[in-house]
Amino acid sequence: MMESLTIFLLFFRALCSMLTSSIAVDTLSPNQLIRDGDTIFSSGGMFELGFFSPGNSNNRYLGIWYKNVSNGTVVWVANRDTPLNTASGLLRVSSNGILRLVSIGNNTNSTIWSSSFSSSSNGTNSVAQLLDNGNLVIREGNRIIWQSYDYPGDTYLPGMKVGKDLITGVDRKWTSWNSLDDPSPGRYVLWMDTNGFPQIFVNRSLVLHTRFGPWNGVRFSGMPSLTTNPTAVNEFVINEKEIYYMIKADSAVVSRIHLNPEGDLTRMNWVNSTQSWLTILVTAPSDSCSPYGICGPYGTCNTRNFPICSCLEGFVPKRPEEWNAGAWSSGCVPRTPLDCGNGNENGFKRLSGVKLPDTRSSWYDSSTNIGECETECRSNCSCTAYADLDIRNGGSGCLLWFDELVDIREYNETQVLYIRMARSELTSKHPLF
Ligand SMILES: *[C@@H]1O[C@H](CO)[C@@H](O)[C@H](O)[C@H]1NC(C)=O
Ligand SMILES: *[C@@H]1O[C@H](CO)[C@@H](O)[C@H](O)[C@H]1NC(C)=O
Ligand SMILES: *[C@@H]1O[C@H](CO)[C@@H](O)[C@H](O)[C@H]1NC(C)=O
Ligand SMILES: *[C@@H]1O[C@H](CO)[C@@H](O)[C@H](O)[C@H]1NC(C)=O
Ligand SMILES: *[C@@H]1O[C@H](CO)[C@@H](O)[C@H](O)[C@H]1NC(C)=O
Ligand SMILES: *[C@@H]1O[C@H](CO)[C@@H](O)[C@H](O)[C@H]1NC(C)=O
Ligand SMILES: *[C@@H]1O[C@H](CO)[C@@H](O)[C@H](O)[C@H]1NC(C)=O
Ligand SMILES: *[C@@H]1O[C@H](CO)[C@@H](O)[C@H](O)[C@H]1NC(C)=O
Ligand SMILES: *[C@@H]1O[C@H](CO)[C@@H](O)[C@H](O)[C@H]1NC(C)=O
């Protein structure tokens, strides 16, 4: 009797120490718990999962951070909206594959965050695993039934996909924190719009703020490169299952892309010799041409000009008085109105060195060439412009615009945009005014 009690007590103490110390594995099984103070880390030692308090806050959040660099910069937070105000958090995975963050109370335990699953579990033993790329996955055997990469926060890590899974409906969007002390969703959202030819936007308080794109086979037109390492490989995929953009992981450099509470998008590379992040600004509010459509339809923006907006050649301000006062949103109209009789009244003006206009009302075909593209555009009077879809190997494919051309800015790009214009505009010279 005494002996069995001793064994029980020894067992109980072993169990307690197992529950309170750091679990030295990357996996959480249904019979294990993570309490506040416990962590698990990825097999290579790159990332760690546990509870933390951001900035000057005392709230407790479940998150993932770098383990061996950068003093633990946080890359993902589970309970962004539902912080714990005590160290009462406990994480477990159920055998049917749902992660639950529970707050332990004196009389009740309440679930404050849980994972959903995008593909259904068959009810066998599932485990949660923190991978060395920072992805927290729930696996059933080798099948991944949920992953944190599908529910991003404010940080893009190489290997994550920006865009949509058309089968499961997962739409991966990045949302800034409210402040450095508060990871709840802030004002800025980075997302992919799949209307027309896909593009990436940043919204500010549900309004379009900045547009990147369209993808030209090498990069997003008019966007500073997201990769600073020339060997980093980008992938842009459109098929019937998914539409996404991805920067492939590169073991030579620890890097992340961060959408901060002020809406700046920065790429950061860890520099071991200085023990700090090297920051490269991708977008900034201080760039006066970055607000979406600042110069209105058929306007073009150049930060080095004063004023920054002008009309495209062959176009004149729609409301000259407003325009001259610096209110550019009504944009420009063709100087010679388009007449679409038999199509021969119109031609196309070649424009290069610009970020291509918004493609939300565009149409594209990767199997044709620029000649067929012109014919296609000429034959439909609502077609306003066309371009190569892909600039590689001398250009291929066809991109057609069917609306006013919006959000053009002068930029060091070689991709050529052909804009529909009255034939008389292409030959005669008009004085500047
Ligand atoms: C951190 O860990 C990763 C993965 O093991 C390794 O590749 C990297 O060199 C480490 N970085 C530092 C600064 O120790
Ligand atoms: C739980 O009980 C302890 C000790 O009685 C008390 O200090 C604490 O406030 C209680 N917590 C809650 C959430 O009621
Ligand atoms: C809350 O969860 C803990 C840990 O699993 C358990 O020991 C305790 O009995 C639970 N409390 C209630 C009220 O269900
Ligand atoms: C459940 O799925 C796992 C992984 O796909 C598989 O190994 C296992 O045999 C399945 N179990 C049942 C009961 O279908
Ligand atoms: C971004 O803003 C546009 C325009 O208001 C809206 O249609 C879209 O749903 C917003 N997207 C997100 C992810 O907030
Ligand atoms: C990082 O720098 C430290 C010294 O500052 C050095 O000891 C360590 O080996 C370096 N790690 C890597 C991965 O280069
Ligand atoms: C990391 O923490 C140490 C000690 O608190 C501090 O001296 C150092 O500046 C920190 N480094 C970074 C990159 O924040
Ligand atoms: C021109 O293109 C628009 C947009 O794709 C389409 O709705 C319309 O039917 C086309 N018109 C002709 C005459 O093909
Ligand atoms: C424009 O880009 C080309 C090739 O990418 C480069 O050689 C050139 O220096 C750039 N010019 C400016 C003004 O940035």
XYZ file of C-alpha atoms in Angstrom, residues 29-431:
403
model
C 0.626 15.265 -29.027
C -2.870 14.900 -27.592
C -1.484 13.760 -24.222
C 0.742 16.844 -23.834
C 0.075 20.425 -22.763
C 1.864 23.731 -23.167
C 1.321 26.020 -20.195
C 2.456 29.602 -19.828
C 6.217 29.297 -19.330
C 6.577 26.127 -21.403
C 7.779 26.248 -24.970
C 8.465 23.908 -27.837
C 10.967 24.672 -30.560
C 11.549 23.601 -34.134
C 14.001 20.785 -34.857
C 16.735 23.084 -36.227
C 16.319 25.509 -33.331
C 15.182 28.403 -35.505
C 11.686 29.048 -34.060
C 10.014 28.691 -30.668
C 6.329 28.509 -29.666
C 4.987 29.629 -26.318
C 3.404 32.497 -24.392
C 4.737 36.056 -24.463
C 3.823 39.668 -23.696
C 4.455 42.177 -26.514
C 6.168 45.527 -25.892
C 4.992 47.171 -22.692
C 1.837 45.077 -22.443
C 1.178 42.653 -19.600
C -1.280 40.620 -21.657
C -0.309 37.075 -22.525
C -0.429 35.759 -26.097
C 0.399 32.429 -27.674
C 2.918 33.042 -30.435
C 5.888 31.934 -32.502
C 9.212 33.805 -32.422
C 12.792 33.376 -33.613
C 14.695 31.310 -31.088
C 18.322 31.786 -32.086
C 18.311 35.276 -33.617
C 16.949 38.743 -32.922
C 16.052 38.469 -29.235
C 12.867 36.637 -30.087
C 11.118 38.750 -32.724
C 7.526 37.488 -32.866
C 6.352 36.230 -36.279
C 2.870 34.847 -35.511
C 0.208 35.238 -32.818
C -2.725 32.879 -32.230
C -5.061 34.821 -29.918
C -4.609 38.286 -31.446
C -8.111 39.404 -30.461
C -8.431 37.538 -27.186
C -5.458 38.182 -24.921
C -5.147 36.518 -21.538
C -4.561 38.858 -18.631
C -3.005 36.192 -16.447
C -0.617 33.289 -16.961
C -3.594 30.942 -17.096
C -3.162 29.841 -20.720
C -2.877 26.225 -21.743
C -2.503 24.832 -25.250
C -3.500 21.327 -26.276
C -4.307 19.462 -29.459
C -7.295 17.136 -29.560
C -6.966 13.747 -31.201
C -9.266 14.886 -34.010
C -6.848 17.661 -34.916
C -7.986 20.889 -33.312
C -5.607 23.126 -31.400
C -7.259 24.778 -28.419
C -5.964 27.599 -26.270
C -7.770 27.344 -22.954
C -7.821 29.723 -20.028
C -7.765 27.759 -16.766
C -10.133 29.252 -14.217
C -10.965 28.168 -10.653
C -14.355 26.815 -11.650
C -14.398 26.835 -15.403
C -11.971 26.454 -18.273
C -12.806 28.532 -21.324
C -11.551 28.191 -24.880
C -10.228 31.565 -25.991
C -8.804 30.532 -29.382
C -8.941 27.409 -31.533
C -7.767 26.349 -34.973
C -10.282 25.506 -37.599
C -9.451 22.978 -40.212
C -9.484 23.464 -43.915
C -9.590 19.764 -44.724
C -11.441 17.329 -42.554
C -9.787 15.017 -40.091
C -10.568 11.310 -40.067
C -10.367 11.270 -36.290
C -7.090 9.450 -35.808
C -4.323 10.752 -33.592
C -3.206 14.165 -34.726
C -0.162 16.065 -33.604
C 0.857 19.722 -33.796
C 4.389 20.385 -35.003
C 6.465 23.551 -35.235
C 8.560 23.373 -38.410
C 11.936 25.032 -38.887
C 10.421 27.535 -41.340
C 8.132 28.917 -38.609
C 5.018 27.087 -39.795
C 2.900 25.503 -37.060
C 1.119 22.533 -38.615
C -1.392 19.953 -37.451
C -0.627 16.607 -39.001
C -2.520 13.388 -39.283
C 0.180 11.011 -40.370
C 1.874 12.868 -43.199
C -1.230 14.825 -44.138
C -1.311 18.457 -43.033
C -4.846 19.369 -41.976
C -4.150 22.880 -40.691
C -1.203 25.290 -40.832
C -0.477 28.709 -39.356
C 0.921 29.762 -42.770
C -2.712 29.866 -43.940
C -3.597 32.374 -41.194
C -0.795 34.948 -41.355
C -0.336 37.859 -38.987
C 1.846 40.854 -39.822
C 4.917 38.895 -40.929
C 5.669 37.183 -44.220
C 8.243 34.392 -43.976
C 9.897 32.891 -47.068
C 7.859 29.872 -48.154
C 4.472 31.423 -47.304
C 1.981 31.869 -50.133
C 0.236 35.221 -50.711
C -3.092 34.505 -52.382
C -5.961 32.076 -52.572
C -6.518 28.357 -52.399
C -9.464 27.957 -54.754
C -10.344 24.474 -53.437
C -10.450 25.174 -49.689
C -11.262 28.886 -49.988
C -8.322 29.849 -47.770
C -7.422 33.482 -48.509
C -4.069 34.452 -47.008
C -4.012 38.095 -45.928
C -1.516 39.939 -43.750
C -2.861 42.344 -41.123
C -0.743 44.853 -39.248
C -0.790 44.999 -35.456
C -2.633 47.896 -33.832
C 0.589 48.943 -32.104
C 3.832 47.375 -30.960
C 2.101 46.594 -27.642
C -1.071 45.231 -29.195
C -1.190 42.468 -31.846
C -4.929 42.835 -32.459
C -5.691 43.502 -36.149
C -4.740 47.055 -37.105
C -5.627 49.272 -40.051
C -3.489 47.762 -42.810
C -4.204 44.564 -44.748
C -2.031 43.107 -47.496
C -3.996 40.819 -49.804
C -4.267 39.499 -53.323
C -7.124 40.569 -55.592
C -7.846 37.856 -58.159
C -10.230 39.910 -60.311
C -8.741 40.230 -63.787
C -5.021 39.565 -63.718
C -4.076 39.083 -60.019
C -2.414 41.916 -58.104
C -1.375 42.583 -54.528
C -2.924 45.481 -52.628
C -2.478 47.037 -49.242
C -5.767 48.322 -47.785
C -5.959 50.951 -45.113
C -9.137 50.833 -43.034
C -10.924 48.870 -45.790
C -9.962 51.336 -48.540
C -7.397 50.575 -51.259
C -4.157 52.214 -50.166
C -1.347 50.920 -52.390
C -1.269 48.560 -55.372
C 1.607 46.335 -56.415
C 1.544 44.692 -59.732
C 0.704 43.190 -62.128
C 3.250 40.366 -62.129
C 5.358 40.554 -65.308
C 7.070 37.181 -65.098
C 9.958 38.553 -63.061
C 8.486 40.970 -60.487
C 5.445 43.094 -59.773
C 5.451 46.019 -62.202
C 6.517 49.179 -60.419
C 7.374 47.566 -57.117
C 10.820 47.645 -55.569
C 12.104 44.106 -55.351
C 10.893 42.106 -52.370
C 14.027 40.026 -52.501
C 17.416 41.557 -51.889
C 19.269 38.339 -52.445
C 19.670 37.870 -56.197
C 19.565 34.111 -55.759
C 16.155 34.203 -54.039
C 13.541 32.596 -56.234
C 10.054 34.018 -56.716
C 7.093 31.976 -57.768
C 3.838 33.263 -59.210
C 1.295 30.524 -59.880
C -2.153 30.648 -61.455
C -4.025 27.419 -62.026
C -7.450 25.966 -61.340
C -6.488 25.041 -57.763
C -4.688 28.109 -56.525
C -3.423 31.590 -57.263
C -0.420 32.717 -55.282
C 2.872 34.535 -55.048
C 5.709 33.083 -53.016
C 9.321 33.880 -52.226
C 11.120 30.602 -51.800
C 13.088 30.014 -48.635
C 16.797 30.618 -48.903
C 18.955 29.043 -46.217
C 21.730 31.597 -46.697
C 19.777 34.461 -45.157
C 17.258 34.851 -42.317
C 14.686 37.257 -43.633
C 11.104 38.370 -43.158
C 8.753 40.949 -44.641
C 6.906 43.019 -42.087
C 3.729 45.137 -42.367
C 4.089 47.532 -39.449
C 1.287 49.381 -37.591
C 1.905 52.489 -39.756
C 1.412 50.486 -42.962
C 5.044 50.476 -44.069
C 6.123 47.274 -45.729
C 9.736 46.442 -44.989
C 11.987 43.593 -45.875
C 14.361 42.709 -43.054
C 17.460 40.561 -43.204
C 19.218 39.399 -40.054
C 22.861 40.412 -39.955
C 24.700 38.180 -37.523
C 27.820 40.347 -37.279
C 25.851 43.381 -36.069
C 23.117 41.344 -34.328
C 20.440 43.486 -35.902
C 17.898 43.526 -38.709
C 18.920 45.313 -41.888
C 15.756 47.080 -43.026
C 14.855 47.767 -46.633
C 11.742 49.840 -47.157
C 9.433 48.390 -49.793
C 6.660 50.961 -49.529
C 6.390 54.104 -47.523
C 3.669 56.674 -46.992
C 6.329 59.326 -47.608
C 6.351 58.310 -51.274
C 3.760 60.747 -52.576
C 2.981 58.567 -55.622
C 2.172 55.409 -53.678
C -1.480 56.190 -52.694
C -3.720 54.212 -55.016
C -4.935 56.163 -58.063
C -3.662 59.523 -56.801
C -3.695 61.063 -60.289
C -7.098 59.684 -61.339
C -7.930 57.912 -64.633
C -5.341 58.450 -67.417
C -3.151 60.440 -65.020
C 0.464 59.536 -64.303
C 2.509 60.224 -61.188
C 6.164 61.159 -60.763
C 7.571 62.102 -57.352
C 10.284 64.179 -59.017
C 7.825 66.450 -60.832
C 5.980 69.427 -59.469
C 3.075 68.916 -59.401
C 3.466 65.133 -59.148
C 0.484 64.401 -61.430
C 0.191 64.953 -65.138
C -2.074 63.585 -67.873
C -0.800 60.838 -70.164
C 0.197 62.140 -73.588
C -2.932 62.578 -75.696
C -5.108 63.217 -72.625
C -6.238 66.444 -70.966
C -7.606 67.193 -67.476
C -11.272 66.258 -67.151
C -11.925 69.217 -64.845
C -9.087 71.711 -65.533
C -9.944 74.027 -62.664
C -9.885 71.227 -60.088
C -6.789 69.709 -61.663
C -4.857 72.963 -61.587
C -5.794 73.409 -57.936
C -4.165 70.051 -57.185
C -7.356 67.951 -56.899
C -6.413 65.228 -59.349
C -8.925 62.475 -58.560
C -11.191 63.152 -61.557
C -8.179 62.528 -63.780
C -7.940 63.028 -67.519
C -9.910 62.326 -70.698
C -8.798 61.786 -74.316
C -8.060 65.115 -76.012
C -9.664 63.739 -79.168
C -12.710 61.663 -78.217
C -12.555 58.071 -79.391
C -14.828 57.168 -82.243
C -15.349 53.477 -82.670
C -16.693 53.034 -86.159
C -14.808 50.367 -88.037
C -11.779 50.438 -85.732
C -9.467 52.205 -88.149
C -10.066 55.592 -86.541
C -8.004 54.416 -83.596
C -4.446 53.433 -83.068
C -2.242 52.634 -80.097
C 0.351 54.818 -78.470
C 3.438 53.130 -77.101
C 4.291 54.004 -73.498
C 7.180 52.580 -71.525
C 8.911 53.370 -68.265
C 5.719 53.128 -66.203
C 4.080 50.908 -63.621
C 1.218 49.270 -65.501
C -2.351 50.353 -64.624
C -4.780 48.518 -62.343
C -5.687 45.150 -63.897
C -8.856 44.403 -61.916
C -10.917 44.778 -65.081
C -8.419 43.186 -67.391
C -8.426 39.981 -69.388
C -5.379 37.842 -70.020
C -4.182 34.934 -72.100
C -0.750 33.428 -71.731
C -0.878 31.499 -75.013
C -0.987 34.382 -77.533
C 1.500 37.026 -78.594
C 1.574 40.803 -78.829
C 0.352 40.850 -82.460
C -2.759 38.827 -81.674
C -3.148 40.962 -78.576
C -3.346 44.139 -80.687
C -5.918 42.558 -83.009
C -7.972 41.464 -80.016
C -7.880 44.925 -78.461
C -8.627 46.728 -81.743
C -11.674 44.550 -82.365
C -13.375 45.535 -79.118
C -14.152 49.176 -78.572
C -14.149 48.880 -74.794
C -10.546 47.714 -74.840
C -8.429 50.671 -73.682
C -4.906 49.205 -73.730
C -2.822 46.076 -74.123
C 0.617 44.761 -73.142
C 2.786 41.672 -73.012
C 1.746 39.489 -70.086
C 5.261 38.226 -69.492
C 8.410 40.221 -70.299
C 10.772 37.242 -70.276
C 12.333 35.990 -73.530
C 11.305 39.032 -75.537
C 7.712 39.022 -74.289
C 4.752 36.677 -74.534
C 1.065 36.426 -73.711
C -1.542 39.137 -73.776
C -2.984 41.482 -71.193
C -6.005 43.619 -72.184
C -7.586 46.480 -70.212
C -11.330 47.116 -70.426
C -11.719 50.227 -68.323
C -10.183 53.620 -67.646
C -6.460 53.283 -66.954
C -5.839 53.987 -63.273
C -2.803 54.147 -60.992
C -0.005 54.640 -63.492
C 3.293 56.043 -62.263
C 6.570 56.701 -63.972
C 8.919 53.911 -63.073
C 12.058 52.317 -64.419
C 10.270 49.474 -66.224
C 10.850 48.132 -69.715
C 7.387 46.589 -70.179
C 5.500 48.499 -72.894
C 1.877 49.608 -72.578
C -0.076 50.301 -75.793
C -2.867 52.820 -75.166
C -5.879 53.216 -77.499
C -6.075 56.690 -78.964
C -7.646 58.526 -81.882
C -5.405 58.059 -84.923
C -5.099 61.846 -85.320
C -3.408 62.007 -81.884
C -0.699 59.663 -83.036
C 0.364 61.758 -85.984
C -0.326 65.417 -85.239
C 1.673 67.403 -82.714
C -0.225 69.333 -80.105
C 1.278 72.239 -78.224
